[in-house]
Tab-separated table of C-alpha atoms and ligand atoms in Angstrom:
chain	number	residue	atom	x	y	z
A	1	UNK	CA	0.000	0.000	0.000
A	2	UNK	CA	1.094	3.875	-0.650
A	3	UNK	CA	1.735	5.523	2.027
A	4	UNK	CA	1.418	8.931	1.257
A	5	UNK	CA	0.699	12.788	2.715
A	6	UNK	CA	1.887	15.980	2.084
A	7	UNK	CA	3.630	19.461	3.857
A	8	UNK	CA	0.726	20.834	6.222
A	9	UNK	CA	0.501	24.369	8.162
A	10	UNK	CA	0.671	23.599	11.801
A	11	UNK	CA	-0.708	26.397	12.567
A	12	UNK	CA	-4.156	25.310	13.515
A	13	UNK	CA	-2.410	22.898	15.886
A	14	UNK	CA	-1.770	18.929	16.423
A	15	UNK	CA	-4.781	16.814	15.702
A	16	UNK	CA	-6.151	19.535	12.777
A	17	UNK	CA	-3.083	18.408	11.094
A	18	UNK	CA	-4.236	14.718	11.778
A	19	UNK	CA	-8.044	15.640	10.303
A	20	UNK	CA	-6.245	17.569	7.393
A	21	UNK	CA	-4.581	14.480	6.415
A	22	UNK	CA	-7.501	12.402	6.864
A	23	UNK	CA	-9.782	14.666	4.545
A	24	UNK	CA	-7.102	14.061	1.737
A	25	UNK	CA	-6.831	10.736	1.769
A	26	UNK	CA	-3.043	11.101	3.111
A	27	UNK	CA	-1.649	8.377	6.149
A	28	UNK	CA	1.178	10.110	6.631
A	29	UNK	CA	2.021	14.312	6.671
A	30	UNK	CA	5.067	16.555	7.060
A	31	UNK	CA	4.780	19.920	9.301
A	32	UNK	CA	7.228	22.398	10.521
A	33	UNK	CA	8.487	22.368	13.882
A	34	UNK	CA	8.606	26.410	14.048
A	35	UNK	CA	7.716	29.044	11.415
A	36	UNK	CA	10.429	28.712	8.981
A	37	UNK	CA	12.447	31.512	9.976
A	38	UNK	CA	13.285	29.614	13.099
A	39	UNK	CA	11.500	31.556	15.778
A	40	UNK	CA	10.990	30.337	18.998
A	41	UNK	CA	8.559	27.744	19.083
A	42	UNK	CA	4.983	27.502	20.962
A	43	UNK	CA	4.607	26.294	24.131
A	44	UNK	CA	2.831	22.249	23.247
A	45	UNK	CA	-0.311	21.289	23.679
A	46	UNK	CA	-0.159	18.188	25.251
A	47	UNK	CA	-3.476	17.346	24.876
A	48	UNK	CA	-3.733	18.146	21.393
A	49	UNK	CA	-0.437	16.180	20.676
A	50	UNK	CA	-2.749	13.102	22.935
A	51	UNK	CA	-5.223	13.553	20.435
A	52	UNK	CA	-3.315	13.311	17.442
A	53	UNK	CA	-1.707	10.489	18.542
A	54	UNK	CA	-5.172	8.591	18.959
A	55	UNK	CA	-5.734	9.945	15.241
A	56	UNK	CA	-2.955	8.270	13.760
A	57	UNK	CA	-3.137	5.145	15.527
A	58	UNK	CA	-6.656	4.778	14.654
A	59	UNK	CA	-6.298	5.256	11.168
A	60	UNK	CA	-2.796	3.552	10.857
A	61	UNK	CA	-0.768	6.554	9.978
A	62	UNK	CA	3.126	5.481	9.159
A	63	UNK	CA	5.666	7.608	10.526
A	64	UNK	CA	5.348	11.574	10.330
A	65	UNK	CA	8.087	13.938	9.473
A	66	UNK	CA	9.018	16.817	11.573
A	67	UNK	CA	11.296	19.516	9.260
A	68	UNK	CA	13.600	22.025	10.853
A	69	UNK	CA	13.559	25.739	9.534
A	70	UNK	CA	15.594	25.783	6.104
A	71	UNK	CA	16.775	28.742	7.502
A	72	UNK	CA	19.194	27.069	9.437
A	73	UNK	CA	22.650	26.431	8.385
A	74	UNK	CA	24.904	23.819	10.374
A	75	UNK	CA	27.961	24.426	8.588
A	76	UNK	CA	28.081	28.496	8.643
A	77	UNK	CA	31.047	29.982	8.801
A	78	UNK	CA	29.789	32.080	11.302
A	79	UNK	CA	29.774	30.294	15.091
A	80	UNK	CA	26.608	32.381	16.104
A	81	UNK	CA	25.000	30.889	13.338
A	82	UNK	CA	25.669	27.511	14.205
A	83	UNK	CA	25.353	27.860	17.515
A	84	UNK	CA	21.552	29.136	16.698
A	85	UNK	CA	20.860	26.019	14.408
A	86	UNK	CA	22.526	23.172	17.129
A	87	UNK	CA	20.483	25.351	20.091
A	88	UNK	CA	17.437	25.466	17.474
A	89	UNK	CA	17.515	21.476	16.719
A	90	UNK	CA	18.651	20.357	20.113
A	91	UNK	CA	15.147	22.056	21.424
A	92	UNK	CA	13.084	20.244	18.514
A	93	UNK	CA	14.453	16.979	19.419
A	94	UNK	CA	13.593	17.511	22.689
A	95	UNK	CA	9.575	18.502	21.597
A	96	UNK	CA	9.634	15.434	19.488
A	97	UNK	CA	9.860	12.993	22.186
A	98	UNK	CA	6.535	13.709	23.332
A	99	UNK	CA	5.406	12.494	19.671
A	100	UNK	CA	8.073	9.260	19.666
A	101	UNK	CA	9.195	7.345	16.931
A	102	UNK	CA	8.953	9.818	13.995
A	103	UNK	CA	10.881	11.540	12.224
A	104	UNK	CA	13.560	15.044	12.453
A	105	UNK	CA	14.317	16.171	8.830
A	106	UNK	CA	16.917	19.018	8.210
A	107	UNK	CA	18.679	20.808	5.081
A	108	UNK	CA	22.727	20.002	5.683
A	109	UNK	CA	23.097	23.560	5.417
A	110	UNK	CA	25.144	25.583	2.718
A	111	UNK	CA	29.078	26.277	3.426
A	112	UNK	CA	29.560	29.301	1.538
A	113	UNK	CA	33.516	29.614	1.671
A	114	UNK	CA	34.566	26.973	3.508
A	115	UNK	CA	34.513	24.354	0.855
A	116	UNK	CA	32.677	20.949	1.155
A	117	UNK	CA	35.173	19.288	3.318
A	118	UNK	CA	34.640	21.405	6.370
A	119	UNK	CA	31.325	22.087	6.247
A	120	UNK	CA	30.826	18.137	6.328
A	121	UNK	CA	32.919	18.097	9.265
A	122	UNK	CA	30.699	20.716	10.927
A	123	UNK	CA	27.580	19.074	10.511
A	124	UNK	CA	28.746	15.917	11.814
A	125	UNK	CA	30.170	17.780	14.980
A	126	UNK	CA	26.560	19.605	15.216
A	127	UNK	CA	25.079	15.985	14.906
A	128	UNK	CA	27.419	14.595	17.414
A	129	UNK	CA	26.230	17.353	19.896
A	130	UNK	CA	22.827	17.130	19.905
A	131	UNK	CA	21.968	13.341	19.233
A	132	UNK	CA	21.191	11.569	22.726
A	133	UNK	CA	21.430	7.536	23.280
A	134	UNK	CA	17.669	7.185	24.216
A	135	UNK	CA	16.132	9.519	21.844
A	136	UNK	CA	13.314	7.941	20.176
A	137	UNK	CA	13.220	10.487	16.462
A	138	UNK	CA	15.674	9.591	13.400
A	139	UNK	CA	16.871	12.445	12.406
A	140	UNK	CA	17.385	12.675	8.425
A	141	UNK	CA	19.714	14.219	6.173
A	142	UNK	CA	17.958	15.806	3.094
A	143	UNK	CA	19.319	15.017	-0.605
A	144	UNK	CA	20.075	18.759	-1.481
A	145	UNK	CA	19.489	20.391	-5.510
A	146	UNK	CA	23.025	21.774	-4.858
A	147	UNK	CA	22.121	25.288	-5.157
A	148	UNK	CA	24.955	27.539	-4.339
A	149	UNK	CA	26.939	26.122	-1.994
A	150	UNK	CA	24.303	23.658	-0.639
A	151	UNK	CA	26.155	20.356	1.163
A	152	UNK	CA	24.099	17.592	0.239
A	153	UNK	CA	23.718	17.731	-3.382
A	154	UNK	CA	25.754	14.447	-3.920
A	155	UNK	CA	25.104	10.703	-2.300
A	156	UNK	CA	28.950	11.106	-1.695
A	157	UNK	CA	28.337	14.360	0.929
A	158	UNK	CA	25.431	12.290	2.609
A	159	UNK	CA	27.410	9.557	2.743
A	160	UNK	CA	30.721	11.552	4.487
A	161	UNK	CA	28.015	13.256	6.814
A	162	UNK	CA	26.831	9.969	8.094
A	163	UNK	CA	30.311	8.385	8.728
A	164	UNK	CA	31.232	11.066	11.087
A	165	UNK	CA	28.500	10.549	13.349
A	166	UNK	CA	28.440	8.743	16.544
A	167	UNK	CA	25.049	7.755	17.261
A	168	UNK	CA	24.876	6.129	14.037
A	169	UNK	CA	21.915	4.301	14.352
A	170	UNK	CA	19.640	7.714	15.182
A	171	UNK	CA	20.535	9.515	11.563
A	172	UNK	CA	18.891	8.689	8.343
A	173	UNK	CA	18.555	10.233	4.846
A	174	UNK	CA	15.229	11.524	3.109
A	175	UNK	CA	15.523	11.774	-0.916
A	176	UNK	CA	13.901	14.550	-2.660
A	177	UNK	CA	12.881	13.710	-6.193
A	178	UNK	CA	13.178	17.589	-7.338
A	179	UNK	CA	16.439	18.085	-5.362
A	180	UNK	CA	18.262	14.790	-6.618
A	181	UNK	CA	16.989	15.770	-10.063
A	182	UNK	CA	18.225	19.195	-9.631
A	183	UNK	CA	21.366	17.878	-8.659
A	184	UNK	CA	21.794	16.116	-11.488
A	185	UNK	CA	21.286	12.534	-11.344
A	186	UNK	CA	18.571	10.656	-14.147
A	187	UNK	CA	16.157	9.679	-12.229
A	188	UNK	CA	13.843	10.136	-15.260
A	189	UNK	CA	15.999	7.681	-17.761
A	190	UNK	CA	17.989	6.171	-14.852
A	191	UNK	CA	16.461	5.438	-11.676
A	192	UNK	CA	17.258	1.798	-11.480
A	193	UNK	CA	21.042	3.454	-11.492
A	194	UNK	CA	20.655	6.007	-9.202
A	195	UNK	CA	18.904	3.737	-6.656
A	196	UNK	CA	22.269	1.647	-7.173
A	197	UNK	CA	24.228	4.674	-6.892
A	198	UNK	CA	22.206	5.425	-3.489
A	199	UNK	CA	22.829	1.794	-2.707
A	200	UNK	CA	26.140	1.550	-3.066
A	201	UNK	CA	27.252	4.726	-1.452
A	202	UNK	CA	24.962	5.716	1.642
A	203	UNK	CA	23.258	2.138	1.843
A	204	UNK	CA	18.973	1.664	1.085
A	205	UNK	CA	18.332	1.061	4.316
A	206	UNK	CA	19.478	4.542	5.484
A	207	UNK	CA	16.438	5.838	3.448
A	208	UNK	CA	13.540	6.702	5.701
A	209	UNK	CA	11.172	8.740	3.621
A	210	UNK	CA	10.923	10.310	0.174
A	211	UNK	CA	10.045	13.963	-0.749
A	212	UNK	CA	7.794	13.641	-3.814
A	213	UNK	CA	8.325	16.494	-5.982
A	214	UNK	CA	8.128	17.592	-9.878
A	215	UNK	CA	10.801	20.071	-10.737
A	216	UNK	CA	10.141	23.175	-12.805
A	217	UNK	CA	13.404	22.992	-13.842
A	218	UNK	CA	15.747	20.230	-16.147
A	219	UNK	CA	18.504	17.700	-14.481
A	220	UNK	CA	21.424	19.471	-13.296
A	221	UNK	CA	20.005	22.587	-13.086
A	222	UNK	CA	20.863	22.971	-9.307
A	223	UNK	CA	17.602	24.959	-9.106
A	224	UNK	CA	15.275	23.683	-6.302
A	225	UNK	CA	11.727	24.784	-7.869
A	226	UNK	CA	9.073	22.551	-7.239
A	227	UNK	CA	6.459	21.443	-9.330
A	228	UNK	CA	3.402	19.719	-8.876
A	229	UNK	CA	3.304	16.143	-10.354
A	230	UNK	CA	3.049	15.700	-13.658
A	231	UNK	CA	3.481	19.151	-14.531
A	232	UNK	CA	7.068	19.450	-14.610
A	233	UNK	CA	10.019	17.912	-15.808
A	234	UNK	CA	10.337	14.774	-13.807
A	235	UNK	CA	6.640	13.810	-15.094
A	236	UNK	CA	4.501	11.298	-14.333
A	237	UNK	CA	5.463	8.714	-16.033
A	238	UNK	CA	8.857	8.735	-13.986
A	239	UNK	CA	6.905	9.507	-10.795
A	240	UNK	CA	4.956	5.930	-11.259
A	241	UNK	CA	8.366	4.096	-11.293
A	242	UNK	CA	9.144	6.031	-8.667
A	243	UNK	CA	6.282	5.244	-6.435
A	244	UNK	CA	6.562	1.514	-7.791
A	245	UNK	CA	9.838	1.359	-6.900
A	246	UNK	CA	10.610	-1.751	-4.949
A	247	UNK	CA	13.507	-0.226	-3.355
A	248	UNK	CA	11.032	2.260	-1.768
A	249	UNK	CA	8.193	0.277	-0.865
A	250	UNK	CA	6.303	0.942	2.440
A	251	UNK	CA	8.399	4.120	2.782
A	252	UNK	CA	6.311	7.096	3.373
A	253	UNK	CA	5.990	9.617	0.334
A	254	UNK	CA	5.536	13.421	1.096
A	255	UNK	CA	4.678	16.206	-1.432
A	256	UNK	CA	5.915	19.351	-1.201
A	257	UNK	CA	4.178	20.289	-4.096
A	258	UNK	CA	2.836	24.095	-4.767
A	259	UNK	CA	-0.822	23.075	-3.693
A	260	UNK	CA	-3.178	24.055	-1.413
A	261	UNK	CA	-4.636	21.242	0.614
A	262	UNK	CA	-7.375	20.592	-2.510
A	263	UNK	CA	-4.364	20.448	-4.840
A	264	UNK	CA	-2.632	17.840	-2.681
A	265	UNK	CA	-6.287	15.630	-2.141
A	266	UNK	CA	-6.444	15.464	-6.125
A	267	UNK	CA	-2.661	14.297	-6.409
A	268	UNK	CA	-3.062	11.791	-3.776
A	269	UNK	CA	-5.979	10.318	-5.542
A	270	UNK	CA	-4.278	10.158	-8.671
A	271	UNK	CA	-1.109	8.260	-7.033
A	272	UNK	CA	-3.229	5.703	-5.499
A	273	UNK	CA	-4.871	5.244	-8.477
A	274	UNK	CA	-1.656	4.284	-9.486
A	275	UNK	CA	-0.446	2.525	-7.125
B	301	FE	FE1	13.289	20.295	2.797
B	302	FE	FE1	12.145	18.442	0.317
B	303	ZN	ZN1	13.161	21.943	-2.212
């Protein structure tokens, strides 16, 4: 079965999230922990969170992704900055235990000047901070379009992120369809190789959760403009395979489409008519 959702607005709190997704046929949704800028975040609503909870195990939700503010940037050259992302991430891990087992997904960050070698380094320190033995959230890397001087954008960064860290076992990867196509790879003529080329270098079972995107852009255009399916230049017929894929089957899919919450309900409906 697909399990599928899309990017909601938490702002009308915990369970409306949970009856969004419902109403759209999606099991499965993707909300940000904070307004995207990265201000501080509300106080929680336990109850609400209780209620949610109930929601999704009711209607047999898979896991649901938490994403940081792509404002942050791990690898900075400026310590402030860092400092704000680690202090930033460290308090969202610590709000995501009271909704256990899910998932933490954050944007590498973008090293600007310092070149790809310490910026990986950086991250992996960040990680290494922040990641606790008994934490109960995988955190996950994002695959990055490679805009400017975005870490990420090959499975070869990912890969040298993940090998740095400690706590192993707690870090995970989330592909973007519109990011890895951005970055280059063919995963409209070639996805069978790029899932080998994912395979080989960061390992499938590192993959927690896929970002399903069209790109308004071509391949290697290190863009990162989203496009809703079908209408872009990943298309749909590349999108089936992709949702077919057995090297992806039961992971959760999550647009990040330009939609509104109607816009998402009709792409849902034509996936699972697909799949
Ligand atoms: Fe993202
Ligand atoms: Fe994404
Ligand atoms: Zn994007």
């Amino acid at each position: 079965m697909l399990r599928i959702g899309c990017h909601l607005s938490s702002s009308k709190g915990w369970e409306a999230m949970g009856q969004d997704a419902l109403k759209i046929g999606a099991d499965t949704f993707q909300f940000f922990t904070r307004n995207p800028r990265g201000s501080k975040a509300k106080a929680l609503n336990l109850e609400d969170l209780e209620n949610l909870k109930r929601l999704m195990a009711k209607n047999g939700f898979a896991r649901i992704v938490a994403h940081a503010p792509y404002t942050l940037n791990a690898c900075s050259a400026d310590e402030r900055v860092r400092e704000f992302a680690r202090e930033t991430m460290q308090d969202d891990l610590k709000r995501m235990e009271y909704l256990p087992g899910n998932y933490y997904n954050f944007h590498p960050g973008s090293h600007v000047k310092q070149g790809v070698e310490k910026g990986v380094r950086q991250i992996a320190e960040l990680l290494n901070e922040i990641l606790q033995e008994d934490q109960k959230t995988t955190v996950l890397l994002e695959t990055m379009a490679g805009k400017g001087t975005e870490i990420g954008r090959t499975f070869e960064e990912i890969a040298e992120i993940l090998s740095q860290i400690k706590l192993s076992d707690k870090v995970g990867v989330c592909m973007d369809t519109c990011h890895v196509h951005d970055a280059g790879y063919d995963i409209v003529n070639h996805l069978d190789e790029t899932v080998s080329e994912f395979d080989r270098i960061i390992g499938l079972k590192r993959l927690k959760v896929i970002h399903l995107n069209d790109s308004k852009n071509p391949s290697g255009s290190h863009k990162d403009r989203h496009e809703k399916i079908g209408e872009g230049w990943i298309g749909l017929e590349a999108i089936k395979q992709i949702i077919c894929h057995p090297a992806f089957e039961n992971l959760p899919f999550i647009l990040e489409t330009p939609n509104q919450l109607d816009g998402y309900e009709k792409e849902i409906r034509l996936l699972r008519g697909i799949k």
